[in-house]
Amino acid sequence: MIDLDRVSRSFGTRDGTLAALRDIDLRIAENQFVAVIGRSGCGKSTLLRLMAGLLAPTGGTVTIDGTPVHEPRRDVVLMHQLPALLPWRTVLGNVMLPVEIRRLPRAEYRARAVELLDAVGLAGFHQRHPYELSGGMQQRVALCRALIQRPRVLLMDEPFSALDALTREELAAQLQEMHMSAPATTVFVTHSIPEAVLLADRVVVLSARPGRVRRVLDVGIPRPRSFGHNAHVADVAGCVAELHDLLLRD
Ligand SMILES: Nc1ncnc2c1ncn2[C@@H]1O[C@H](COP(=O)(O)OP(=O)(O)OP(=O)(O)O)[C@@H](O)[C@H]1O
Ligand SMILES: [Mg+2]
């Protein structure tokens, strides 16, 4: 579905050019969940911006369903580390924003917005404003806003990094549930190895800058996964250890 064919991106700087990504080859199948990990500055956000059509590659091609990506697409959503909600809108109003911008049928999507908010534990908060919510709750609203139009591709740039450890784990578990019940092709950038192992079908490990694909690890652990005492604890720990060693050796 998403195809990266020898994708490179460099940036012009005062002292010449800086290669952020080099010769990235990656094929992501429909509804697959791919996590991307790598050191700070290795080009993870750049990779997402290339897939989102916000940035053009300086070499190679990015295609979605065989069509080269030159600009943002309606069926592709990018979610950031901070929720960036509109402070004057209610929770429901924020989730409905993309619907209003695209002039989609309000009644139908309102029902979906309510469903999504309930699913992430925000029933009863629909009419609140962002300042009345904790950071974790705000990020849940941003997740609902990202999912409201049923994107086919969900690009997430460290979406849970600003949250405390427990909230982060809860949100990852909710994302896992949502992906199991209504999957989208997902590319999830994180600095947390356990989070990558919990969520992903495949983990792409990038080398330090310029980012190259150093390894792609298949995570074959059955879902739902957890860090608690379930049947797969040993598999999860094994995968985490392998990725840890890979990253550290860089
Ligand atoms: N618009 C830009 N102009 C110049 N350099 C840029 C630009 N965007 C990114 N870079 C450089 O490209 C490299 C990769 O940046 P990028 O933000 O993709 O890294 P990252 O892996 O997301 O890092 P982090 O984990 O810290 O978020 C960095 O060295 C950065 O300085
Ligand atoms: Mg980044």
PDB file of C-alpha atoms and ligand atoms in Angstrom:
ATOM      1  CA  MET A   1       0.000   0.000   0.000  1.00  0.00           C
ATOM      2  CA  ILE A   2       2.679   2.529   1.023  1.00  0.00           C
ATOM      3  CA  ASP A   3       5.815   2.056  -1.034  1.00  0.00           C
ATOM      4  CA  LEU A   4       9.110   3.801  -0.492  1.00  0.00           C
ATOM      5  CA  ASP A   5      11.570   3.188  -3.238  1.00  0.00           C
ATOM      6  CA  ARG A   6      15.120   4.343  -2.555  1.00  0.00           C
ATOM      7  CA  VAL A   7      13.841   7.437  -0.795  1.00  0.00           C
ATOM      8  CA  SER A   8      16.380  10.048   0.272  1.00  0.00           C
ATOM      9  CA  ARG A   9      15.918  13.504   1.712  1.00  0.00           C
ATOM     10  CA  SER A  10      18.542  16.131   2.395  1.00  0.00           C
ATOM     11  CA  PHE A  11      18.234  19.682   3.600  1.00  0.00           C
ATOM     12  CA  GLY A  12      20.209  22.753   2.650  1.00  0.00           C
ATOM     13  CA  THR A  13      21.972  24.273   5.627  1.00  0.00           C
ATOM     14  CA  ARG A  14      24.406  27.148   6.149  1.00  0.00           C
ATOM     15  CA  ASP A  15      27.371  24.805   5.881  1.00  0.00           C
ATOM     16  CA  GLY A  16      26.201  22.782   2.898  1.00  0.00           C
ATOM     17  CA  THR A  17      23.709  19.954   2.755  1.00  0.00           C
ATOM     18  CA  LEU A  18      22.584  17.654   5.484  1.00  0.00           C
ATOM     19  CA  ALA A  19      21.464  14.151   4.541  1.00  0.00           C
ATOM     20  CA  ALA A  20      18.544  13.240   6.798  1.00  0.00           C
ATOM     21  CA  LEU A  21      17.449   9.988   5.117  1.00  0.00           C
ATOM     22  CA  ARG A  22      19.274   7.826   2.616  1.00  0.00           C
ATOM     23  CA  ASP A  23      17.948   5.107   0.283  1.00  0.00           C
ATOM     24  CA  ILE A  24      14.980   4.012   2.307  1.00  0.00           C
ATOM     25  CA  ASP A  25      13.232   0.964   0.820  1.00  0.00           C
ATOM     26  CA  LEU A  26      10.056   0.048   2.604  1.00  0.00           C
ATOM     27  CA  ARG A  27       6.800  -1.635   1.660  1.00  0.00           C
ATOM     28  CA  ILE A  28       3.896  -1.376   4.049  1.00  0.00           C
ATOM     29  CA  ALA A  29       0.867  -3.568   3.374  1.00  0.00           C
ATOM     30  CA  GLU A  30      -2.715  -2.418   3.800  1.00  0.00           C
ATOM     31  CA  ASN A  31      -3.792  -2.313   7.460  1.00  0.00           C
ATOM     32  CA  GLN A  32      -0.350  -3.211   8.702  1.00  0.00           C
ATOM     33  CA  PHE A  33       0.922  -1.515  11.855  1.00  0.00           C
ATOM     34  CA  VAL A  34       4.555  -0.465  11.487  1.00  0.00           C
ATOM     35  CA  ALA A  35       6.569   1.152  14.267  1.00  0.00           C
ATOM     36  CA  VAL A  36       9.682   3.202  13.481  1.00  0.00           C
ATOM     37  CA  ILE A  37      12.436   3.589  16.037  1.00  0.00           C
ATOM     38  CA  GLY A  38      15.863   5.193  15.848  1.00  0.00           C
ATOM     39  CA  ARG A  39      18.013   7.776  17.533  1.00  0.00           C
ATOM     40  CA  SER A  40      17.040  11.412  17.805  1.00  0.00           C
ATOM     41  CA  GLY A  41      17.694  13.212  14.522  1.00  0.00           C
ATOM     42  CA  CYS A  42      17.833  10.067  12.376  1.00  0.00           C
ATOM     43  CA  GLY A  43      14.965  11.289  10.200  1.00  0.00           C
ATOM     44  CA  LYS A  44      11.825   9.673  11.666  1.00  0.00           C
ATOM     45  CA  SER A  45       9.674  12.814  11.512  1.00  0.00           C
ATOM     46  CA  THR A  46      11.064  13.542   8.060  1.00  0.00           C
ATOM     47  CA  LEU A  47       9.965  10.056   6.981  1.00  0.00           C
ATOM     48  CA  LEU A  48       6.395  10.704   8.161  1.00  0.00           C
ATOM     49  CA  ARG A  49       6.292  14.104   6.486  1.00  0.00           C
ATOM     50  CA  LEU A  50       7.364  12.469   3.214  1.00  0.00           C
ATOM     51  CA  MET A  51       4.542   9.925   3.526  1.00  0.00           C
ATOM     52  CA  ALA A  52       2.074  12.686   4.418  1.00  0.00           C
ATOM     53  CA  GLY A  53       2.987  14.650   1.298  1.00  0.00           C
ATOM     54  CA  LEU A  54       4.186  17.611   3.354  1.00  0.00           C
ATOM     55  CA  LEU A  55       7.719  17.240   2.064  1.00  0.00           C
ATOM     56  CA  ALA A  56       9.113  15.991  -1.242  1.00  0.00           C
ATOM     57  CA  PRO A  57      11.929  13.451  -1.387  1.00  0.00           C
ATOM     58  CA  THR A  58      15.214  14.643  -2.895  1.00  0.00           C
ATOM     59  CA  GLY A  59      15.669  11.137  -4.305  1.00  0.00           C
ATOM     60  CA  GLY A  60      13.439   8.139  -4.925  1.00  0.00           C
ATOM     61  CA  THR A  61       9.649   7.929  -4.791  1.00  0.00           C
ATOM     62  CA  VAL A  62       6.891   7.575  -2.234  1.00  0.00           C
ATOM     63  CA  THR A  63       3.676   6.016  -3.541  1.00  0.00           C
ATOM     64  CA  ILE A  64       0.370   5.130  -1.940  1.00  0.00           C
ATOM     65  CA  ASP A  65      -1.671   2.559  -3.866  1.00  0.00           C
ATOM     66  CA  GLY A  66       0.690   3.104  -6.772  1.00  0.00           C
ATOM     67  CA  THR A  67       0.108   6.870  -6.927  1.00  0.00           C
ATOM     68  CA  PRO A  68       3.109   9.117  -6.227  1.00  0.00           C
ATOM     69  CA  VAL A  69       2.567  11.312  -3.172  1.00  0.00           C
ATOM     70  CA  HIS A  70       3.069  14.981  -4.072  1.00  0.00           C
ATOM     71  CA  GLU A  71       0.675  16.647  -1.642  1.00  0.00           C
ATOM     72  CA  PRO A  72      -1.439  15.815   1.409  1.00  0.00           C
ATOM     73  CA  ARG A  73      -4.209  13.279   0.725  1.00  0.00           C
ATOM     74  CA  ARG A  74      -7.622  13.154   2.342  1.00  0.00           C
ATOM     75  CA  ASP A  75      -7.263   9.551   3.392  1.00  0.00           C
ATOM     76  CA  VAL A  76      -3.935  10.148   5.172  1.00  0.00           C
ATOM     77  CA  VAL A  77      -3.790  11.744   8.631  1.00  0.00           C
ATOM     78  CA  LEU A  78      -0.705  12.852  10.575  1.00  0.00           C
ATOM     79  CA  MET A  79      -0.875  13.044  14.356  1.00  0.00           C
ATOM     80  CA  HIS A  80       1.744  14.891  16.421  1.00  0.00           C
ATOM     81  CA  GLN A  81       3.289  14.711  19.840  1.00  0.00           C
ATOM     82  CA  LEU A  82       1.142  17.591  21.153  1.00  0.00           C
ATOM     83  CA  PRO A  83      -2.620  17.579  20.687  1.00  0.00           C
ATOM     84  CA  ALA A  84      -2.984  21.117  19.212  1.00  0.00           C
ATOM     85  CA  LEU A  85      -6.693  21.417  20.020  1.00  0.00           C
ATOM     86  CA  LEU A  86      -8.613  24.632  19.402  1.00  0.00           C
ATOM     87  CA  PRO A  87      -9.082  26.096  22.894  1.00  0.00           C
ATOM     88  CA  TRP A  88     -12.400  27.814  22.134  1.00  0.00           C
ATOM     89  CA  ARG A  89     -14.045  24.644  20.874  1.00  0.00           C
ATOM     90  CA  THR A  90     -15.529  21.909  23.001  1.00  0.00           C
ATOM     91  CA  VAL A  91     -14.159  18.363  22.953  1.00  0.00           C
ATOM     92  CA  LEU A  92     -16.881  17.319  20.509  1.00  0.00           C
ATOM     93  CA  GLY A  93     -16.311  20.485  18.456  1.00  0.00           C
ATOM     94  CA  ASN A  94     -12.622  19.647  18.149  1.00  0.00           C
ATOM     95  CA  VAL A  95     -13.298  16.083  17.017  1.00  0.00           C
ATOM     96  CA  MET A  96     -15.823  17.387  14.470  1.00  0.00           C
ATOM     97  CA  LEU A  97     -13.428  19.948  13.001  1.00  0.00           C
ATOM     98  CA  PRO A  98     -12.231  17.848  10.023  1.00  0.00           C
ATOM     99  CA  VAL A  99     -15.868  16.970   9.269  1.00  0.00           C
ATOM    100  CA  GLU A 100     -16.803  20.648   9.095  1.00  0.00           C
ATOM    101  CA  ILE A 101     -13.767  21.584   7.036  1.00  0.00           C
ATOM    102  CA  ARG A 102     -14.587  18.861   4.498  1.00  0.00           C
ATOM    103  CA  ARG A 103     -18.345  19.522   4.650  1.00  0.00           C
ATOM    104  CA  LEU A 104     -19.165  15.901   5.409  1.00  0.00           C
ATOM    105  CA  PRO A 105     -22.639  14.940   6.706  1.00  0.00           C
ATOM    106  CA  ARG A 106     -22.715  16.241  10.280  1.00  0.00           C
ATOM    107  CA  ALA A 107     -25.324  13.980  11.847  1.00  0.00           C
ATOM    108  CA  GLU A 108     -23.636  10.791  10.696  1.00  0.00           C
ATOM    109  CA  TYR A 109     -20.202  11.903  11.873  1.00  0.00           C
ATOM    110  CA  ARG A 110     -21.519  13.307  15.130  1.00  0.00           C
ATOM    111  CA  ALA A 111     -22.644   9.803  16.053  1.00  0.00           C
ATOM    112  CA  ARG A 112     -19.199   8.488  15.138  1.00  0.00           C
ATOM    113  CA  ALA A 113     -17.495  11.215  17.186  1.00  0.00           C
ATOM    114  CA  VAL A 114     -19.545  10.245  20.233  1.00  0.00           C
ATOM    115  CA  GLU A 115     -18.697   6.589  19.678  1.00  0.00           C
ATOM    116  CA  LEU A 116     -14.960   7.342  19.429  1.00  0.00           C
ATOM    117  CA  LEU A 117     -14.951   9.573  22.507  1.00  0.00           C
ATOM    118  CA  ASP A 118     -16.754   6.893  24.493  1.00  0.00           C
ATOM    119  CA  ALA A 119     -14.266   4.279  23.290  1.00  0.00           C
ATOM    120  CA  VAL A 120     -11.302   6.258  24.666  1.00  0.00           C
ATOM    121  CA  GLY A 121     -13.013   6.890  27.991  1.00  0.00           C
ATOM    122  CA  LEU A 122     -14.216  10.440  27.422  1.00  0.00           C
ATOM    123  CA  ALA A 123     -17.946   9.822  27.790  1.00  0.00           C
ATOM    124  CA  GLY A 124     -19.283  12.725  29.828  1.00  0.00           C
ATOM    125  CA  PHE A 125     -16.613  15.153  28.604  1.00  0.00           C
ATOM    126  CA  HIS A 126     -18.084  16.020  25.218  1.00  0.00           C
ATOM    127  CA  GLN A 127     -19.040  19.567  26.163  1.00  0.00           C
ATOM    128  CA  ARG A 128     -15.868  20.391  28.104  1.00  0.00           C
ATOM    129  CA  HIS A 129     -13.133  22.629  26.761  1.00  0.00           C
ATOM    130  CA  PRO A 130      -9.484  21.563  26.326  1.00  0.00           C
ATOM    131  CA  TYR A 131      -8.259  23.622  29.337  1.00  0.00           C
ATOM    132  CA  GLU A 132     -10.500  21.507  31.574  1.00  0.00           C
ATOM    133  CA  LEU A 133      -8.729  18.311  30.511  1.00  0.00           C
ATOM    134  CA  SER A 134      -5.437  16.675  31.473  1.00  0.00           C
ATOM    135  CA  GLY A 135      -2.722  16.217  28.834  1.00  0.00           C
ATOM    136  CA  GLY A 136      -3.631  12.555  28.403  1.00  0.00           C
ATOM    137  CA  MET A 137      -7.297  13.403  27.902  1.00  0.00           C
ATOM    138  CA  GLN A 138      -6.378  16.069  25.339  1.00  0.00           C
ATOM    139  CA  GLN A 139      -4.303  13.576  23.409  1.00  0.00           C
ATOM    140  CA  ARG A 140      -7.261  11.168  23.433  1.00  0.00           C
ATOM    141  CA  VAL A 141      -9.346  13.934  21.854  1.00  0.00           C
ATOM    142  CA  ALA A 142      -6.632  14.424  19.214  1.00  0.00           C
ATOM    143  CA  LEU A 143      -6.718  10.672  18.509  1.00  0.00           C
ATOM    144  CA  CYS A 144     -10.499  10.805  17.986  1.00  0.00           C
ATOM    145  CA  ARG A 145     -10.073  13.822  15.721  1.00  0.00           C
ATOM    146  CA  ALA A 146      -7.494  11.895  13.680  1.00  0.00           C
ATOM    147  CA  LEU A 147      -9.797   8.877  13.364  1.00  0.00           C
ATOM    148  CA  ILE A 148     -13.103  10.663  12.716  1.00  0.00           C
ATOM    149  CA  GLN A 149     -12.890  10.439   8.931  1.00  0.00           C
ATOM    150  CA  ARG A 150     -11.762   6.822   8.971  1.00  0.00           C
ATOM    151  CA  PRO A 151      -8.355   7.534   7.424  1.00  0.00           C
ATOM    152  CA  ARG A 152      -6.852   4.682   5.474  1.00  0.00           C
ATOM    153  CA  VAL A 153      -3.395   5.746   6.605  1.00  0.00           C
ATOM    154  CA  LEU A 154      -2.604   6.944  10.104  1.00  0.00           C
ATOM    155  CA  LEU A 155       0.826   8.508  10.630  1.00  0.00           C
ATOM    156  CA  MET A 156       1.719   9.074  14.275  1.00  0.00           C
ATOM    157  CA  ASP A 157       4.787  11.037  15.389  1.00  0.00           C
ATOM    158  CA  GLU A 158       5.553  10.116  19.003  1.00  0.00           C
ATOM    159  CA  PRO A 159       1.910  10.650  19.887  1.00  0.00           C
ATOM    160  CA  PHE A 160       2.220   9.556  23.519  1.00  0.00           C
ATOM    161  CA  SER A 161       5.661  10.968  24.381  1.00  0.00           C
ATOM    162  CA  ALA A 162       4.411  13.926  26.383  1.00  0.00           C
ATOM    163  CA  LEU A 163       2.390  11.713  28.737  1.00  0.00           C
ATOM    164  CA  ASP A 164       3.215  10.009  32.022  1.00  0.00           C
ATOM    165  CA  ALA A 165       4.154   6.333  31.792  1.00  0.00           C
ATOM    166  CA  LEU A 166       0.854   4.880  32.950  1.00  0.00           C
ATOM    167  CA  THR A 167      -1.359   7.104  30.781  1.00  0.00           C
ATOM    168  CA  ARG A 168       0.924   6.283  27.912  1.00  0.00           C
ATOM    169  CA  GLU A 169       0.465   2.580  28.438  1.00  0.00           C
ATOM    170  CA  GLU A 170      -3.297   2.997  28.675  1.00  0.00           C
ATOM    171  CA  LEU A 171      -3.449   4.962  25.444  1.00  0.00           C
ATOM    172  CA  ALA A 172      -1.275   2.423  23.661  1.00  0.00           C
ATOM    173  CA  ALA A 173      -3.633  -0.328  24.836  1.00  0.00           C
ATOM    174  CA  GLN A 174      -6.619   1.645  23.526  1.00  0.00           C
ATOM    175  CA  LEU A 175      -4.888   2.206  20.213  1.00  0.00           C
ATOM    176  CA  GLN A 176      -4.226  -1.527  20.004  1.00  0.00           C
ATOM    177  CA  GLU A 177      -7.921  -2.273  20.615  1.00  0.00           C
ATOM    178  CA  MET A 178      -8.992   0.248  18.008  1.00  0.00           C
ATOM    179  CA  HIS A 179      -6.545  -1.160  15.503  1.00  0.00           C
ATOM    180  CA  MET A 180      -7.842  -4.674  16.152  1.00  0.00           C
ATOM    181  CA  SER A 181     -11.481  -3.693  15.649  1.00  0.00           C
ATOM    182  CA  ALA A 182     -11.041  -1.174  12.796  1.00  0.00           C
ATOM    183  CA  PRO A 183      -7.547  -1.366  11.329  1.00  0.00           C
ATOM    184  CA  ALA A 184      -5.857   1.350   9.275  1.00  0.00           C
ATOM    185  CA  THR A 185      -2.412   1.277   7.741  1.00  0.00           C
ATOM    186  CA  THR A 186      -0.403   2.816  10.564  1.00  0.00           C
ATOM    187  CA  VAL A 187       3.134   4.178  10.823  1.00  0.00           C
ATOM    188  CA  PHE A 188       3.964   4.903  14.434  1.00  0.00           C
ATOM    189  CA  VAL A 189       7.168   6.706  15.418  1.00  0.00           C
ATOM    190  CA  THR A 190       8.263   6.168  18.997  1.00  0.00           C
ATOM    191  CA  HIS A 191      11.290   6.283  21.270  1.00  0.00           C
ATOM    192  CA  SER A 192       9.809   3.549  23.400  1.00  0.00           C
ATOM    193  CA  ILE A 193      10.870   0.044  22.422  1.00  0.00           C
ATOM    194  CA  PRO A 194       8.188  -1.635  24.562  1.00  0.00           C
ATOM    195  CA  GLU A 195       5.508   0.543  22.951  1.00  0.00           C
ATOM    196  CA  ALA A 196       6.738  -0.511  19.508  1.00  0.00           C
ATOM    197  CA  VAL A 197       6.629  -4.189  20.494  1.00  0.00           C
ATOM    198  CA  LEU A 198       3.180  -3.861  22.036  1.00  0.00           C
ATOM    199  CA  LEU A 199       1.669  -2.272  18.945  1.00  0.00           C
ATOM    200  CA  ALA A 200       3.499  -3.208  15.788  1.00  0.00           C
ATOM    201  CA  ASP A 201       3.352  -6.003  13.238  1.00  0.00           C
ATOM    202  CA  ARG A 202       6.798  -4.875  12.139  1.00  0.00           C
ATOM    203  CA  VAL A 203       9.394  -2.621  13.737  1.00  0.00           C
ATOM    204  CA  VAL A 204      11.666  -0.634  11.440  1.00  0.00           C
ATOM    205  CA  VAL A 205      14.970   0.244  13.082  1.00  0.00           C
ATOM    206  CA  LEU A 206      16.718   3.229  11.500  1.00  0.00           C
ATOM    207  CA  SER A 207      20.437   3.872  11.801  1.00  0.00           C
ATOM    208  CA  ALA A 208      21.769   7.175  13.109  1.00  0.00           C
ATOM    209  CA  ARG A 209      21.774  10.052  10.613  1.00  0.00           C
ATOM    210  CA  PRO A 210      21.548   9.762   7.720  1.00  0.00           C
ATOM    211  CA  GLY A 211      18.715   7.382   8.519  1.00  0.00           C
ATOM    212  CA  ARG A 212      18.812   4.088   6.666  1.00  0.00           C
ATOM    213  CA  VAL A 213      16.804   0.983   7.314  1.00  0.00           C
ATOM    214  CA  ARG A 214      19.056  -0.980   9.571  1.00  0.00           C
ATOM    215  CA  ARG A 215      16.691  -3.820  10.301  1.00  0.00           C
ATOM    216  CA  VAL A 216      13.018  -4.693  10.032  1.00  0.00           C
ATOM    217  CA  LEU A 217      11.850  -6.967  12.801  1.00  0.00           C
ATOM    218  CA  ASP A 218       8.632  -8.967  12.457  1.00  0.00           C
ATOM    219  CA  VAL A 219       6.696  -9.128  15.688  1.00  0.00           C
ATOM    220  CA  GLY A 220       4.638 -12.271  15.462  1.00  0.00           C
ATOM    221  CA  ILE A 221       3.207 -12.140  18.972  1.00  0.00           C
ATOM    222  CA  PRO A 222      -0.564 -12.774  19.063  1.00  0.00           C
ATOM    223  CA  ARG A 223      -2.851  -9.893  20.063  1.00  0.00           C
ATOM    224  CA  PRO A 224      -3.964  -8.528  22.410  1.00  0.00           C
ATOM    225  CA  ARG A 225      -0.482  -8.026  23.837  1.00  0.00           C
ATOM    226  CA  SER A 226       0.303  -6.537  27.198  1.00  0.00           C
ATOM    227  CA  PHE A 227       3.165  -5.940  29.600  1.00  0.00           C
ATOM    228  CA  GLY A 228       1.240  -7.633  32.342  1.00  0.00           C
ATOM    229  CA  HIS A 229       1.054 -11.314  33.104  1.00  0.00           C
ATOM    230  CA  ASN A 230      -0.407 -12.729  29.951  1.00  0.00           C
ATOM    231  CA  ALA A 231       0.635 -15.744  27.943  1.00  0.00           C
ATOM    232  CA  HIS A 232       3.120 -13.806  25.805  1.00  0.00           C
ATOM    233  CA  VAL A 233       5.216 -12.020  28.399  1.00  0.00           C
ATOM    234  CA  ALA A 234       8.373 -13.924  27.468  1.00  0.00           C
ATOM    235  CA  ASP A 235       7.952 -13.191  23.747  1.00  0.00           C
ATOM    236  CA  VAL A 236       7.395  -9.493  24.423  1.00  0.00           C
ATOM    237  CA  ALA A 237      10.507  -9.365  26.636  1.00  0.00           C
ATOM    238  CA  GLY A 238      12.561 -11.196  24.004  1.00  0.00           C
ATOM    239  CA  CYS A 239      11.574  -8.761  21.275  1.00  0.00           C
ATOM    240  CA  VAL A 240      12.258  -5.749  23.490  1.00  0.00           C
ATOM    241  CA  ALA A 241      15.714  -7.091  24.327  1.00  0.00           C
ATOM    242  CA  GLU A 242      16.572  -7.712  20.671  1.00  0.00           C
ATOM    243  CA  LEU A 243      15.556  -4.190  19.621  1.00  0.00           C
ATOM    244  CA  HIS A 244      17.355  -2.687  22.580  1.00  0.00           C
ATOM    245  CA  ASP A 245      20.622  -4.350  21.566  1.00  0.00           C
ATOM    246  CA  LEU A 246      20.154  -3.305  17.932  1.00  0.00           C
ATOM    247  CA  LEU A 247      19.652   0.344  18.853  1.00  0.00           C
ATOM    248  CA  LEU A 248      22.461   0.424  21.369  1.00  0.00           C
ATOM    249  CA  ARG A 249      25.004  -1.014  18.972  1.00  0.00           C
ATOM    250  CA  ASP A 250      24.499   1.917  16.603  1.00  0.00           C
TER     251      ASP A 250
HETATM  252  N1  LIG B   1      13.223  21.675   7.462  1.00  0.00           N
HETATM  253  C1  LIG B   1      14.464  21.307   7.799  1.00  0.00           C
HETATM  254  N2  LIG B   1      15.537  22.049   7.469  1.00  0.00           N
HETATM  255  C2  LIG B   1      16.793  21.658   7.778  1.00  0.00           C
HETATM  256  N3  LIG B   1      17.076  20.530   8.438  1.00  0.00           N
HETATM  257  C3  LIG B   1      16.055  19.736   8.811  1.00  0.00           C
HETATM  258  C4  LIG B   1      14.687  20.090   8.520  1.00  0.00           C
HETATM  259  N4  LIG B   1      13.881  19.106   9.013  1.00  0.00           N
HETATM  260  C5  LIG B   1      14.712  18.197   9.579  1.00  0.00           C
HETATM  261  N5  LIG B   1      16.003  18.577   9.458  1.00  0.00           N
HETATM  262  C6  LIG B   1      17.180  17.823   9.936  1.00  0.00           C
HETATM  263  O1  LIG B   1      17.048  16.489   9.497  1.00  0.00           O
HETATM  264  C7  LIG B   1      17.470  15.583  10.515  1.00  0.00           C
HETATM  265  C8  LIG B   1      16.330  14.628  10.824  1.00  0.00           C
HETATM  266  O2  LIG B   1      15.299  15.341  11.476  1.00  0.00           O
HETATM  267  P1  LIG B   1      13.975  14.647  12.008  1.00  0.00           P
HETATM  268  O3  LIG B   1      13.150  15.684  12.672  1.00  0.00           O
HETATM  269  O4  LIG B   1      13.352  13.882  10.917  1.00  0.00           O
HETATM  270  O5  LIG B   1      14.575  13.626  13.083  1.00  0.00           O
HETATM  271  P2  LIG B   1      13.822  12.666  14.118  1.00  0.00           P
HETATM  272  O6  LIG B   1      14.342  11.293  13.907  1.00  0.00           O
HETATM  273  O7  LIG B   1      12.357  12.874  14.028  1.00  0.00           O
HETATM  274  O8  LIG B   1      14.359  13.199  15.529  1.00  0.00           O
HETATM  275  P3  LIG B   1      13.629  13.179  16.972  1.00  0.00           P
HETATM  276  O9  LIG B   1      13.686  11.758  17.444  1.00  0.00           O
HETATM  277  O10 LIG B   1      14.473  14.073  17.814  1.00  0.00           O
HETATM  278  O11 LIG B   1      12.228  13.698  16.782  1.00  0.00           O
HETATM  279  C9  LIG B   1      17.889  16.445  11.692  1.00  0.00           C
HETATM  280  O12 LIG B   1      19.280  16.562  11.674  1.00  0.00           O
HETATM  281  C10 LIG B   1      17.241  17.780  11.434  1.00  0.00           C
HETATM  282  O13 LIG B   1      18.017  18.824  11.938  1.00  0.00           O
HETATM  283 MG    MG B   2      10.913  13.601  15.323  1.00  0.00          MG
END
